[in-house]
């Protein structure tokens, strides 16, 4: 395949993608070199550790690897690292057809046909994303075991068309962490507890916990997660990854087990900004099944990636998101110095004036929408589905308390079940409040006030120890304003507290996804702090 410097597809919603051909590289100068070859590794070390999409494409093009051999190696890695030892337990199910799919893609490549930059690339997806194949879609719930959707989620169809090899599904916080207010992130009744590969007693954060832990541990090249509020960016930060939560509507929601249509979105999780952008490009497109996806959105940003993308930008510091951890504050201050050195003007502080004022209304909206959206999803599965309503799931969990509720209950389910239809005045008022406070009086206000191109904040703190007795204990970080507004949010590794990763968030107005990706890329290239996990038993 010839690697070209253009967006292969028109992308609804998306990303700056940079794939540059050999001739362009020759004239681009320093910093635009061909991908480094994948060298042989010592015995016991994974030879594809930290391999990028571009490196793997070059290796397949040269004949060093095939899609089939790559799928074999990553599936073996899943078996060795995820299931046997150190057993991070991030993959809930492997795809029994992965090798056959990879072999078909190899035949296409041999015949001179390449589907694009994802052709033959092993990808994992979260187990709340529909696949019409021999894998189940359960959201980690035993109540959903046996559920087999009649068609792929739209984003799965996009991945298959792009040539990605979906090698399995990842564990998650059950029901995307919307069953209990005292849950342990990364735990599901079906999948058990996912562990953070940087320190196995630490939490991977939720709800895309399996996608985060698996990608960090090099069980795949990249993964797809979903977010309602923090569930892409938090596990990305806690697992030393780049995570992109796109603007609502840039990625289709159809065929994804929902929490709330006003906030839900899928997005990429990867080890580099470039890989995350490439995956986002495949995911983003207009879907007739999801009217919020906008066919007019086309973001074309060709060209050589540049560390100068922050030069001349105005970046605001959300200072009120600091102060919860001294080590995180130090990482952020160092990051601000880097951003200044890269030529940006830093406005400090640039706080969101409404932060914390829509927490109650956000929960109210999620409860209403969860009941309505989940019941609609379950009805679409048809009469053969294992459960048909939220009410039936609640009843199933009560009958199976020993397996489904050994550590925490289902108080959010019960609250949601008590809600009325989406025509209720209480719901409509809460939704309007959310949008007013997070958008016009929130992110948009502070960015207009200071003439900003983006805002930054710590994504989260170093991960906490997993605690089934008390549930999660988040220390701090940022996600809610962007989540409630439906605005884009990119996190990129910024440093380590002890041996635990910490991310920095770049976020801003609706449809500024491409710009945020550029800023994140410039920061990443100037810092390059990501390092693979060592699977420590603990940190002190």
Short mmCIF file of C-alpha atoms in Angstrom, two decimals:
data_model
loop_
_atom_site.label_atom_id
_atom_site.label_comp_id
_atom_site.label_asym_id
_atom_site.label_seq_id
_atom_site.Cartn_x
_atom_site.Cartn_y
_atom_site.Cartn_z
CA UNK A 1 0.00 0.00 0.00
CA UNK A 2 1.26 3.48 -0.84
CA UNK A 3 1.10 5.68 2.26
CA UNK A 4 -0.26 9.05 1.22
CA UNK A 5 -0.50 12.46 2.80
CA UNK A 6 -4.25 12.90 2.65
CA UNK A 7 -7.40 11.89 4.46
CA UNK A 8 -8.41 8.65 2.82
CA UNK A 9 -12.10 9.18 3.43
CA UNK A 10 -14.29 12.20 3.99
CA UNK A 11 -14.60 12.07 7.75
CA UNK A 12 -17.72 13.09 9.55
CA UNK A 13 -16.64 14.44 12.80
CA UNK A 14 -13.13 14.25 12.85
CA UNK A 15 -9.58 14.19 13.07
CA UNK A 16 -6.37 15.47 11.70
CA UNK A 17 -4.79 12.44 10.10
CA UNK A 18 -1.23 12.34 9.01
CA UNK A 19 0.05 9.59 6.77
CA UNK A 20 2.90 10.76 4.59
CA UNK A 21 4.37 8.92 1.60
CA UNK A 22 8.06 8.22 1.09
CA UNK A 23 8.60 11.06 -1.40
CA UNK A 24 7.01 13.57 0.96
CA UNK A 25 9.25 12.34 3.76
CA UNK A 26 12.36 12.84 1.69
CA UNK A 27 11.59 16.52 1.27
CA UNK A 28 10.08 17.16 4.68
CA UNK A 29 13.34 17.43 6.57
CA UNK A 30 14.09 16.50 10.16
CA UNK A 31 11.25 15.06 12.20
CA UNK A 32 9.55 13.45 9.19
CA UNK A 33 11.48 10.21 8.88
CA UNK A 34 10.11 6.86 7.66
CA UNK A 35 8.70 4.62 10.37
CA UNK A 36 11.37 2.79 12.35
CA UNK A 37 11.59 -0.90 11.43
CA UNK A 38 10.31 -3.45 13.91
CA UNK A 39 13.43 -5.13 15.26
CA UNK A 40 13.70 -8.61 16.67
CA UNK A 41 13.35 -8.76 20.45
CA UNK A 42 15.05 -10.75 23.19
CA UNK A 43 13.35 -13.94 24.33
CA UNK A 44 10.39 -13.21 26.58
CA UNK A 45 9.90 -9.67 25.30
CA UNK A 46 6.99 -8.94 22.98
CA UNK A 47 8.46 -8.14 19.59
CA UNK A 48 5.59 -5.80 18.70
CA UNK A 49 5.70 -3.79 21.92
CA UNK A 50 4.67 -0.18 21.27
CA UNK A 51 4.40 -0.84 17.51
CA UNK A 52 2.40 1.83 15.69
CA UNK A 53 -0.10 1.51 12.87
CA UNK A 54 2.37 3.03 10.42
CA UNK A 55 5.16 0.68 11.47
CA UNK A 56 2.92 -2.35 11.11
CA UNK A 57 1.67 -1.24 7.71
CA UNK A 58 5.26 -0.86 6.54
CA UNK A 59 6.09 -4.31 7.94
CA UNK A 60 3.14 -5.89 6.12
CA UNK A 61 4.00 -4.07 2.92
CA UNK A 62 7.58 -5.35 3.08
CA UNK A 63 6.47 -8.90 3.83
CA UNK A 64 7.95 -8.98 7.33
CA UNK A 65 4.49 -9.70 8.72
CA UNK A 66 1.04 -10.54 7.44
CA UNK A 67 -2.33 -9.64 8.91
CA UNK A 68 -2.63 -13.29 9.92
CA UNK A 69 0.73 -13.37 11.69
CA UNK A 70 -0.04 -10.09 13.48
CA UNK A 71 -3.41 -11.39 14.67
CA UNK A 72 -1.71 -14.58 15.89
CA UNK A 73 0.91 -12.64 17.82
CA UNK A 74 -1.59 -10.33 19.52
CA UNK A 75 -3.95 -13.22 20.37
CA UNK A 76 -0.99 -15.08 21.88
CA UNK A 77 -0.13 -11.93 23.83
CA UNK A 78 -3.72 -11.82 25.16
CA UNK A 79 -3.41 -15.43 26.29
CA UNK A 80 -0.03 -14.91 27.94
CA UNK A 81 -0.48 -11.51 29.57
CA UNK A 82 -4.20 -11.14 30.06
CA UNK A 83 -5.25 -14.61 31.10
CA UNK A 84 -2.22 -16.40 32.53
CA UNK A 85 0.17 -13.89 34.00
CA UNK A 86 0.23 -11.15 35.18
CA UNK A 87 -3.49 -11.64 34.37
CA UNK A 88 -4.74 -8.09 33.94
CA UNK A 89 -8.10 -9.52 32.82
CA UNK A 90 -8.88 -6.85 30.24
CA UNK A 91 -10.28 -8.98 27.39
CA UNK A 92 -13.72 -10.43 28.03
CA UNK A 93 -13.90 -12.48 24.83
CA UNK A 94 -11.64 -13.19 21.85
CA UNK A 95 -13.00 -13.29 18.32
CA UNK A 96 -13.00 -16.91 17.09
CA UNK A 97 -13.01 -15.64 13.50
CA UNK A 98 -10.11 -13.20 13.83
CA UNK A 99 -7.53 -15.38 12.09
CA UNK A 100 -9.88 -16.22 9.23
CA UNK A 101 -10.68 -12.52 8.75
CA UNK A 102 -6.96 -11.70 8.77
CA UNK A 103 -6.27 -14.39 6.18
CA UNK A 104 -8.91 -12.91 3.88
CA UNK A 105 -7.32 -9.49 4.23
CA UNK A 106 -3.95 -10.99 3.32
CA UNK A 107 -5.44 -12.38 0.12
CA UNK A 108 -6.77 -8.92 -0.72
CA UNK A 109 -3.37 -7.34 -0.14
CA UNK A 110 -1.68 -10.02 -2.26
CA UNK A 111 -4.16 -9.24 -5.04
CA UNK A 112 -3.13 -5.59 -4.92
CA UNK A 113 -6.06 -4.24 -2.92
CA UNK A 114 -5.60 -2.39 0.34
CA UNK A 115 -8.49 -0.94 2.29
CA UNK A 116 -6.37 1.77 3.88
CA UNK A 117 -4.17 2.43 6.87
CA UNK A 118 -6.09 0.01 9.12
CA UNK A 119 -5.85 -2.93 6.70
CA UNK A 120 -4.83 -5.92 8.84
CA UNK A 121 -4.42 -3.94 12.07
CA UNK A 122 -5.54 -5.80 15.26
CA UNK A 123 -8.10 -3.78 17.22
CA UNK A 124 -10.08 -4.45 20.40
CA UNK A 125 -13.53 -3.00 21.07
CA UNK A 126 -15.54 -2.54 24.25
CA UNK A 127 -18.18 -5.13 25.13
CA UNK A 128 -21.06 -2.68 24.84
CA UNK A 129 -20.58 -2.35 21.06
CA UNK A 130 -22.69 -4.63 18.87
CA UNK A 131 -21.09 -7.23 16.64
CA UNK A 132 -23.21 -9.51 14.47
CA UNK A 133 -20.77 -12.40 14.67
CA UNK A 134 -19.94 -15.24 17.06
CA UNK A 135 -19.10 -12.84 19.89
CA UNK A 136 -21.70 -11.62 22.36
CA UNK A 137 -22.53 -8.04 23.33
CA UNK A 138 -23.29 -7.95 27.05
CA UNK A 139 -22.04 -4.72 28.68
CA UNK A 140 -20.40 -7.13 31.12
CA UNK A 141 -23.74 -8.23 32.54
CA UNK A 142 -24.71 -11.85 33.12
CA UNK A 143 -28.26 -10.81 32.29
CA UNK A 144 -27.13 -10.20 28.71
CA UNK A 145 -25.22 -13.44 28.17
CA UNK A 146 -26.36 -14.90 24.88
CA UNK A 147 -27.33 -11.55 23.37
CA UNK A 148 -26.36 -11.54 19.68
CA UNK A 149 -27.40 -8.42 17.77
CA UNK A 150 -28.77 -8.84 14.25
CA UNK A 151 -26.35 -6.29 12.80
CA UNK A 152 -23.02 -4.67 13.57
CA UNK A 153 -22.88 -1.32 15.26
CA UNK A 154 -22.23 1.32 12.62
CA UNK A 155 -18.70 1.90 13.93
CA UNK A 156 -17.99 -1.84 13.73
CA UNK A 157 -19.11 -1.82 10.11
CA UNK A 158 -16.76 1.11 9.51
CA UNK A 159 -13.86 -0.78 11.12
CA UNK A 160 -14.49 -3.89 9.06
CA UNK A 161 -14.74 -1.85 5.85
CA UNK A 162 -11.43 -0.17 6.76
CA UNK A 163 -9.77 -3.58 7.08
CA UNK A 164 -9.28 -3.63 10.84
CA UNK A 165 -9.14 -7.08 12.45
CA UNK A 166 -11.35 -7.05 15.54
CA UNK A 167 -9.55 -9.62 17.68
CA UNK A 168 -11.90 -9.45 20.64
CA UNK A 169 -13.94 -7.44 23.10
CA UNK A 170 -12.76 -5.76 26.26
CA UNK A 171 -14.06 -5.96 29.79
CA UNK A 172 -15.65 -2.84 31.23
CA UNK A 173 -17.29 -1.43 34.29
CA UNK A 174 -20.60 -3.25 34.06
CA UNK A 175 -23.29 -1.32 32.18
CA UNK A 176 -20.61 1.32 31.50
CA UNK A 177 -20.46 2.12 35.22
CA UNK A 178 -24.09 3.11 35.54
CA UNK A 179 -25.47 0.45 37.86
CA UNK A 180 -24.31 1.63 41.27
CA UNK A 181 -23.02 4.81 42.86
CA UNK A 182 -20.57 2.62 44.85
CA UNK A 183 -19.11 0.56 42.02
CA UNK A 184 -15.57 -0.59 41.43
CA UNK A 185 -14.43 0.56 38.00
CA UNK A 186 -13.32 -2.28 35.76
CA UNK A 187 -15.53 -4.90 37.42
CA UNK A 188 -18.34 -6.72 35.68
CA UNK A 189 -20.37 -9.77 36.60
CA UNK A 190 -19.37 -11.50 33.40
CA UNK A 191 -15.74 -10.41 33.21
CA UNK A 192 -14.57 -9.92 36.78
CA UNK A 193 -12.07 -7.22 37.76
CA UNK A 194 -9.68 -5.63 35.26
CA UNK A 195 -6.33 -4.58 36.73
CA UNK A 196 -4.09 -1.64 35.90
CA UNK A 197 -0.99 -3.00 34.10
CA UNK A 198 1.24 -0.36 35.71
CA UNK A 199 0.44 -1.70 39.19
CA UNK A 200 -1.89 -4.66 39.45
CA UNK A 201 -3.47 -3.57 42.73
CA UNK A 202 -4.47 -0.24 41.14
CA UNK A 203 -7.65 0.50 39.26
CA UNK A 204 -7.72 0.94 35.47
CA UNK A 205 -10.53 3.51 35.76
CA UNK A 206 -13.86 3.14 34.01
CA UNK A 207 -15.85 2.37 32.19
CA UNK A 208 -13.58 1.66 29.20
CA UNK A 209 -11.22 0.01 31.64
CA UNK A 210 -10.49 -3.07 29.54
CA UNK A 211 -9.81 -1.00 26.44
CA UNK A 212 -7.36 1.12 28.41
CA UNK A 213 -5.52 -1.70 30.18
CA UNK A 214 -5.32 -3.85 27.02
CA UNK A 215 -3.92 -1.08 24.83
CA UNK A 216 -1.41 -0.03 27.48
CA UNK A 217 -0.25 -3.65 27.81
CA UNK A 218 0.17 -4.03 24.04
CA UNK A 219 -2.59 -6.61 23.66
CA UNK A 220 -3.75 -4.74 20.56
CA UNK A 221 -2.58 -1.85 18.42
CA UNK A 222 -5.45 0.38 19.55
CA UNK A 223 -8.93 0.03 21.02
CA UNK A 224 -12.35 1.61 20.96
CA UNK A 225 -13.95 2.85 24.15
CA UNK A 226 -17.15 4.73 24.93
CA UNK A 227 -17.81 7.70 27.18
CA UNK A 228 -20.74 9.32 28.87
CA UNK A 229 -18.63 11.27 31.36
CA UNK A 230 -14.95 10.39 31.70
CA UNK A 231 -15.03 6.80 30.49
CA UNK A 232 -12.58 7.29 27.61
CA UNK A 233 -10.35 9.97 29.09
CA UNK A 234 -10.01 8.58 32.63
CA UNK A 235 -8.83 5.07 31.65
CA UNK A 236 -6.62 6.63 28.99
CA UNK A 237 -4.97 8.84 31.60
CA UNK A 238 -4.68 6.03 34.17
CA UNK A 239 -3.13 3.68 31.60
CA UNK A 240 -0.72 6.10 29.92
CA UNK A 241 -2.68 6.46 26.67
CA UNK A 242 -4.04 9.01 24.25
CA UNK A 243 -7.84 9.09 24.38
CA UNK A 244 -10.16 11.11 22.18
CA UNK A 245 -13.74 11.85 23.18
CA UNK A 246 -15.07 13.46 20.00
CA UNK A 247 -17.77 16.08 19.65
CA UNK A 248 -21.18 14.47 20.08
CA UNK A 249 -22.37 13.42 16.64
CA UNK A 250 -18.94 12.91 15.10
CA UNK A 251 -19.22 9.17 15.77
CA UNK A 252 -22.43 7.17 15.43
CA UNK A 253 -24.16 5.85 18.54
CA UNK A 254 -26.24 3.21 16.75
CA UNK A 255 -25.61 -0.32 17.92
CA UNK A 256 -23.96 0.71 21.19
CA UNK A 257 -25.61 -0.22 24.49
CA UNK A 258 -26.56 3.22 25.79
CA UNK A 259 -26.51 5.25 28.93
CA UNK A 260 -27.68 8.59 27.61
CA UNK A 261 -28.06 9.81 24.04
CA UNK A 262 -27.28 13.42 25.01
CA UNK A 263 -23.74 12.49 26.13
CA UNK A 264 -22.78 9.02 24.80
CA UNK A 265 -20.03 8.69 22.21
CA UNK A 266 -17.45 6.15 21.17
CA UNK A 267 -13.84 7.13 20.61
CA UNK A 268 -10.31 5.82 20.12
CA UNK A 269 -7.74 4.86 22.74
CA UNK A 270 -4.16 4.39 21.54
CA UNK A 271 -0.52 4.72 22.51
CA UNK A 272 0.13 7.68 20.20
CA UNK A 273 -1.84 10.69 19.01
CA UNK A 274 -1.32 9.64 15.40
CA UNK A 275 -2.78 6.17 15.97
CA UNK A 276 -5.74 7.61 17.86
CA UNK A 277 -6.39 10.05 15.00
CA UNK A 278 -6.20 7.29 12.41
CA UNK A 279 -8.68 5.18 14.34
CA UNK A 280 -11.02 8.14 14.81
CA UNK A 281 -10.96 8.70 11.07
CA UNK A 282 -12.28 5.20 10.50
CA UNK A 283 -15.00 5.56 13.14
CA UNK A 284 -16.35 8.97 12.14
CA UNK A 285 -18.93 9.18 9.38
CA UNK A 286 -22.57 10.02 8.80
CA UNK A 287 -24.89 7.18 9.81
CA UNK A 288 -28.51 7.25 8.58
CA UNK A 289 -29.46 5.25 11.70
CA UNK A 290 -28.20 8.05 13.96
CA UNK A 291 -29.65 11.42 12.92
CA UNK A 292 -27.25 13.38 15.12
CA UNK A 293 -24.33 12.41 12.86
CA UNK A 294 -23.97 15.32 10.50
CA UNK A 295 -23.29 14.55 6.81
CA UNK A 296 -22.01 18.09 6.26
CA UNK A 297 -19.08 17.71 8.66
CA UNK A 298 -15.87 17.24 6.70
CA UNK A 299 -12.53 18.08 8.28
CA UNK A 300 -9.61 17.70 5.88
CA UNK A 301 -6.20 18.41 7.36
CA UNK A 302 -3.50 16.96 5.12
CA UNK A 303 0.19 17.56 5.56
CA UNK A 304 3.25 16.67 7.54
CA UNK A 305 2.69 16.53 11.32
CA UNK A 306 4.24 19.51 13.05
CA UNK A 307 5.58 20.19 16.52
CA UNK A 308 4.78 23.84 15.74
CA UNK A 309 1.03 23.28 15.95
CA UNK A 310 0.92 25.00 19.36
CA UNK A 311 2.82 28.06 18.15
CA UNK A 312 0.60 31.15 18.33
CA UNK A 313 -2.24 29.33 20.10
CA UNK A 314 -3.94 30.77 23.17
CA UNK A 315 -4.32 28.08 25.84
CA UNK A 316 -6.34 28.59 29.02
CA UNK A 317 -5.51 26.86 32.30
CA UNK A 318 -8.52 25.57 34.27
CA UNK A 319 -6.78 26.18 37.56
CA UNK A 320 -9.76 25.04 39.67
CA UNK A 321 -9.12 21.48 38.46
CA UNK A 322 -5.69 21.52 40.16
CA UNK A 323 -4.81 21.13 43.82
CA UNK A 324 -5.89 17.56 44.55
CA UNK A 325 -2.40 16.02 44.32
CA UNK A 326 1.04 17.64 44.64
CA UNK A 327 2.68 15.32 42.11
CA UNK A 328 -0.05 16.01 39.56
CA UNK A 329 0.32 19.76 40.10
CA UNK A 330 4.06 19.45 39.42
CA UNK A 331 3.40 17.49 36.22
CA UNK A 332 0.94 20.14 35.10
CA UNK A 333 3.29 23.03 35.84
CA UNK A 334 6.00 21.28 33.82
CA UNK A 335 3.46 20.74 31.03
CA UNK A 336 2.52 24.42 31.02
CA UNK A 337 6.22 25.28 30.67
CA UNK A 338 6.42 22.96 27.64
CA UNK A 339 3.35 24.57 26.07
CA UNK A 340 4.90 28.01 26.54
CA UNK A 341 8.19 26.82 25.09
CA UNK A 342 6.32 25.56 22.02
CA UNK A 343 5.15 29.12 21.34
CA UNK A 344 1.68 29.22 22.86
CA UNK A 345 0.31 32.06 24.97
CA UNK A 346 -0.93 30.66 28.27
CA UNK A 347 -3.82 32.37 30.04
CA UNK A 348 -3.81 31.40 33.70
CA UNK A 349 -6.32 31.11 35.24
CA UNK A 350 -9.15 30.52 32.80
CA UNK A 351 -11.69 28.77 34.97
CA UNK A 352 -15.10 27.52 33.87
CA UNK A 353 -17.43 29.66 35.98
CA UNK A 354 -20.24 27.08 36.12
CA UNK A 355 -18.07 24.08 37.09
CA UNK A 356 -19.86 21.90 39.64
CA UNK A 357 -23.19 23.69 39.19
CA UNK A 358 -24.76 21.06 36.91
CA UNK A 359 -23.79 17.84 38.72
CA UNK A 360 -27.31 17.16 39.98
CA UNK A 361 -28.99 18.00 36.69
CA UNK A 362 -26.51 15.80 34.83
CA UNK A 363 -27.46 12.80 36.94
CA UNK A 364 -31.16 13.58 36.48
CA UNK A 365 -30.75 13.57 32.70
CA UNK A 366 -28.73 10.35 32.75
CA UNK A 367 -31.35 8.55 34.84
CA UNK A 368 -34.18 9.55 32.50
CA UNK A 369 -32.28 8.81 29.32
CA UNK A 370 -30.84 5.51 30.57
CA UNK A 371 -34.29 4.03 31.13
CA UNK A 372 -35.67 5.26 27.81
CA UNK A 373 -32.58 4.49 25.72
CA UNK A 374 -31.85 1.07 27.21
CA UNK A 375 -35.45 -0.09 26.85
CA UNK A 376 -35.36 1.02 23.21
CA UNK A 377 -32.08 -0.83 22.62
CA UNK A 378 -33.36 -4.03 24.25
CA UNK A 379 -36.62 -3.90 22.27
CA UNK A 380 -34.60 -3.75 19.05
CA UNK A 381 -32.87 -7.04 19.96
CA UNK A 382 -36.18 -8.78 19.42
CA UNK A 383 -38.09 -11.50 21.28
CA UNK A 384 -35.05 -13.78 21.47
CA UNK A 385 -33.12 -11.39 23.71
CA UNK A 386 -32.30 -12.70 27.20
CA UNK A 387 -33.92 -9.62 28.80
CA UNK A 388 -36.30 -7.06 27.33
CA UNK A 389 -36.33 -4.10 29.72
CA UNK A 390 -34.52 -2.37 32.55
CA UNK A 391 -37.16 -3.81 34.89
CA UNK A 392 -36.24 -7.35 33.84
CA UNK A 393 -32.54 -6.65 34.37
CA UNK A 394 -33.22 -5.39 37.90
CA UNK A 395 -35.19 -8.57 38.60
CA UNK A 396 -32.42 -10.76 37.13
CA UNK A 397 -29.83 -9.08 39.34
CA UNK A 398 -31.96 -9.65 42.43
CA UNK A 399 -32.31 -13.35 41.58
CA UNK A 400 -28.55 -13.60 41.04
CA UNK A 401 -27.24 -11.41 43.83
CA UNK A 402 -24.35 -13.73 44.64
CA UNK A 403 -22.92 -13.42 41.11
CA UNK A 404 -24.08 -9.96 40.07
CA UNK A 405 -24.03 -7.98 43.29
CA UNK A 406 -21.33 -9.42 45.56
CA UNK A 407 -19.66 -6.02 46.05
CA UNK A 408 -22.16 -3.30 45.13
CA UNK A 409 -25.84 -2.97 44.30
CA UNK A 410 -27.99 -1.34 41.65
CA UNK A 411 -29.23 1.89 43.19
CA UNK A 412 -28.84 3.81 39.90
CA UNK A 413 -30.91 1.19 38.08
CA UNK A 414 -33.68 1.51 40.64
CA UNK A 415 -33.63 5.32 40.45
CA UNK A 416 -33.74 5.19 36.66
CA UNK A 417 -36.62 2.73 36.65
CA UNK A 418 -38.67 5.18 38.72
CA UNK A 419 -38.37 7.90 36.09
CA UNK A 420 -41.11 8.84 33.65
CA UNK A 421 -40.95 9.52 29.91
CA UNK A 422 -38.65 12.02 28.21
CA UNK A 423 -41.59 14.42 27.94
CA UNK A 424 -41.49 15.04 31.71
CA UNK A 425 -40.89 18.66 32.62
CA UNK A 426 -38.24 17.66 35.15
CA UNK A 427 -36.18 15.98 32.43
CA UNK A 428 -36.55 18.80 29.93
CA UNK A 429 -35.60 21.40 32.53
CA UNK A 430 -32.53 19.43 33.63
CA UNK A 431 -31.38 18.96 30.02
CA UNK A 432 -31.78 22.66 29.27
CA UNK A 433 -29.86 23.54 32.44
CA UNK A 434 -27.05 21.16 31.48
CA UNK A 435 -26.62 22.71 28.05
CA UNK A 436 -26.87 26.30 29.28
CA UNK A 437 -24.34 25.88 32.10
CA UNK A 438 -21.83 23.65 30.30
CA UNK A 439 -21.95 25.43 26.93
CA UNK A 440 -23.00 29.11 26.71
CA UNK A 441 -22.25 29.96 30.34
CA UNK A 442 -19.43 27.45 30.66
CA UNK A 443 -16.82 26.40 28.10
CA UNK A 444 -17.97 28.81 25.39
CA UNK A 445 -18.07 31.70 27.86
CA UNK A 446 -14.54 31.32 29.21
CA UNK A 447 -13.07 30.70 25.76
CA UNK A 448 -14.73 33.78 24.31
CA UNK A 449 -13.78 35.89 27.35
CA UNK A 450 -10.08 35.09 26.95
CA UNK A 451 -10.03 34.52 23.16
CA UNK A 452 -8.81 30.96 23.66
CA UNK A 453 -8.10 28.16 21.21
CA UNK A 454 -8.24 25.44 23.88
CA UNK A 455 -8.34 24.79 27.60
CA UNK A 456 -6.13 22.44 29.62
CA UNK A 457 -6.50 20.63 32.93
CA UNK A 458 -5.20 17.46 34.59
CA UNK A 459 -7.25 14.53 33.30
CA UNK A 460 -6.93 12.69 36.58
CA UNK A 461 -4.63 11.68 39.37
CA UNK A 462 -2.53 8.55 39.73
CA UNK A 463 -4.83 5.56 39.92
CA UNK A 464 -6.27 4.50 43.27
CA UNK A 465 -6.10 1.00 44.73
CA UNK A 466 -9.05 -1.16 43.70
CA UNK A 467 -11.41 -1.39 46.67
CA UNK A 468 -14.44 -3.70 46.47
CA UNK A 469 -15.49 -2.83 50.02
CA UNK A 470 -15.83 0.92 49.43
CA UNK A 471 -15.89 1.29 45.66
CA UNK A 472 -14.04 3.87 43.61
CA UNK A 473 -12.32 6.81 45.24
CA UNK A 474 -11.44 9.30 42.54
CA UNK A 475 -8.97 11.90 43.69
CA UNK A 476 -9.66 14.58 41.09
CA UNK A 477 -9.41 15.57 37.47
CA UNK A 478 -11.45 16.90 34.58
CA UNK A 479 -14.16 15.54 32.28
CA UNK A 480 -17.66 16.70 33.16
CA UNK A 481 -18.08 20.05 31.40
CA UNK A 482 -16.98 18.61 28.03
CA UNK A 483 -19.08 15.48 28.57
CA UNK A 484 -22.26 17.34 29.46
CA UNK A 485 -21.76 19.88 26.68
CA UNK A 486 -21.04 17.17 24.11
CA UNK A 487 -17.77 18.94 23.28
CA UNK A 488 -14.43 17.32 22.31
CA UNK A 489 -11.79 16.30 24.81
CA UNK A 490 -8.34 14.81 24.14
CA UNK A 491 -6.04 13.43 26.83
CA UNK A 492 -2.35 12.71 26.27
CA UNK A 493 0.29 11.29 28.65
CA UNK A 494 1.97 14.05 30.64
CA UNK A 495 4.05 12.32 33.31
CA UNK A 496 4.23 9.80 36.13
CA UNK A 497 3.48 10.02 39.84
CA UNK A 498 5.61 7.25 41.32
CA UNK A 499 5.17 4.66 38.55
CA UNK A 500 1.59 5.62 37.69
CA UNK A 501 0.66 7.58 34.55
CA UNK A 502 -1.02 10.98 34.59
CA UNK A 503 -2.60 12.65 31.55
CA UNK A 504 -3.20 16.24 30.49
CA UNK A 505 -6.52 17.23 28.91
CA UNK A 506 -6.93 19.50 25.89
CA UNK A 507 -10.55 20.52 25.36
CA UNK A 508 -12.62 23.25 23.80
CA UNK A 509 -15.61 24.25 21.67
CA UNK A 510 -17.82 21.96 19.64
CA UNK A 511 -16.20 20.64 16.46
CA UNK A 512 -12.69 21.71 17.46
CA UNK A 513 -11.58 18.06 17.44
CA UNK A 514 -8.95 18.46 14.73
CA UNK A 515 -7.40 21.48 16.43
CA UNK A 516 -7.22 19.70 19.79
CA UNK A 517 -5.58 16.69 18.15
CA UNK A 518 -2.95 19.00 16.65
CA UNK A 519 -2.23 20.56 20.03
CA UNK A 520 -2.02 17.13 21.66
CA UNK A 521 0.37 15.94 18.94
CA UNK A 522 2.70 18.90 19.39
CA UNK A 523 2.74 18.34 23.16
CA UNK A 524 3.30 14.60 22.76
CA UNK A 525 6.23 15.06 20.41
CA UNK A 526 7.85 17.61 22.71
CA UNK A 527 7.55 15.41 25.79
CA UNK A 528 7.28 11.71 24.78
CA UNK A 529 6.66 10.60 28.34
CA UNK A 530 4.75 7.40 27.62
CA UNK A 531 6.49 4.19 28.62
CA UNK A 532 5.04 0.67 28.61
CA UNK A 533 3.85 -0.87 31.88
CA UNK A 534 6.02 -3.17 33.96
CA UNK A 535 3.13 -5.06 35.61
CA UNK A 536 4.26 -4.21 39.13
CA UNK A 537 2.34 -5.91 41.90
CA UNK A 538 2.06 -2.59 43.75
CA UNK A 539 3.65 0.84 44.15
CA UNK A 540 4.52 2.54 47.42
#
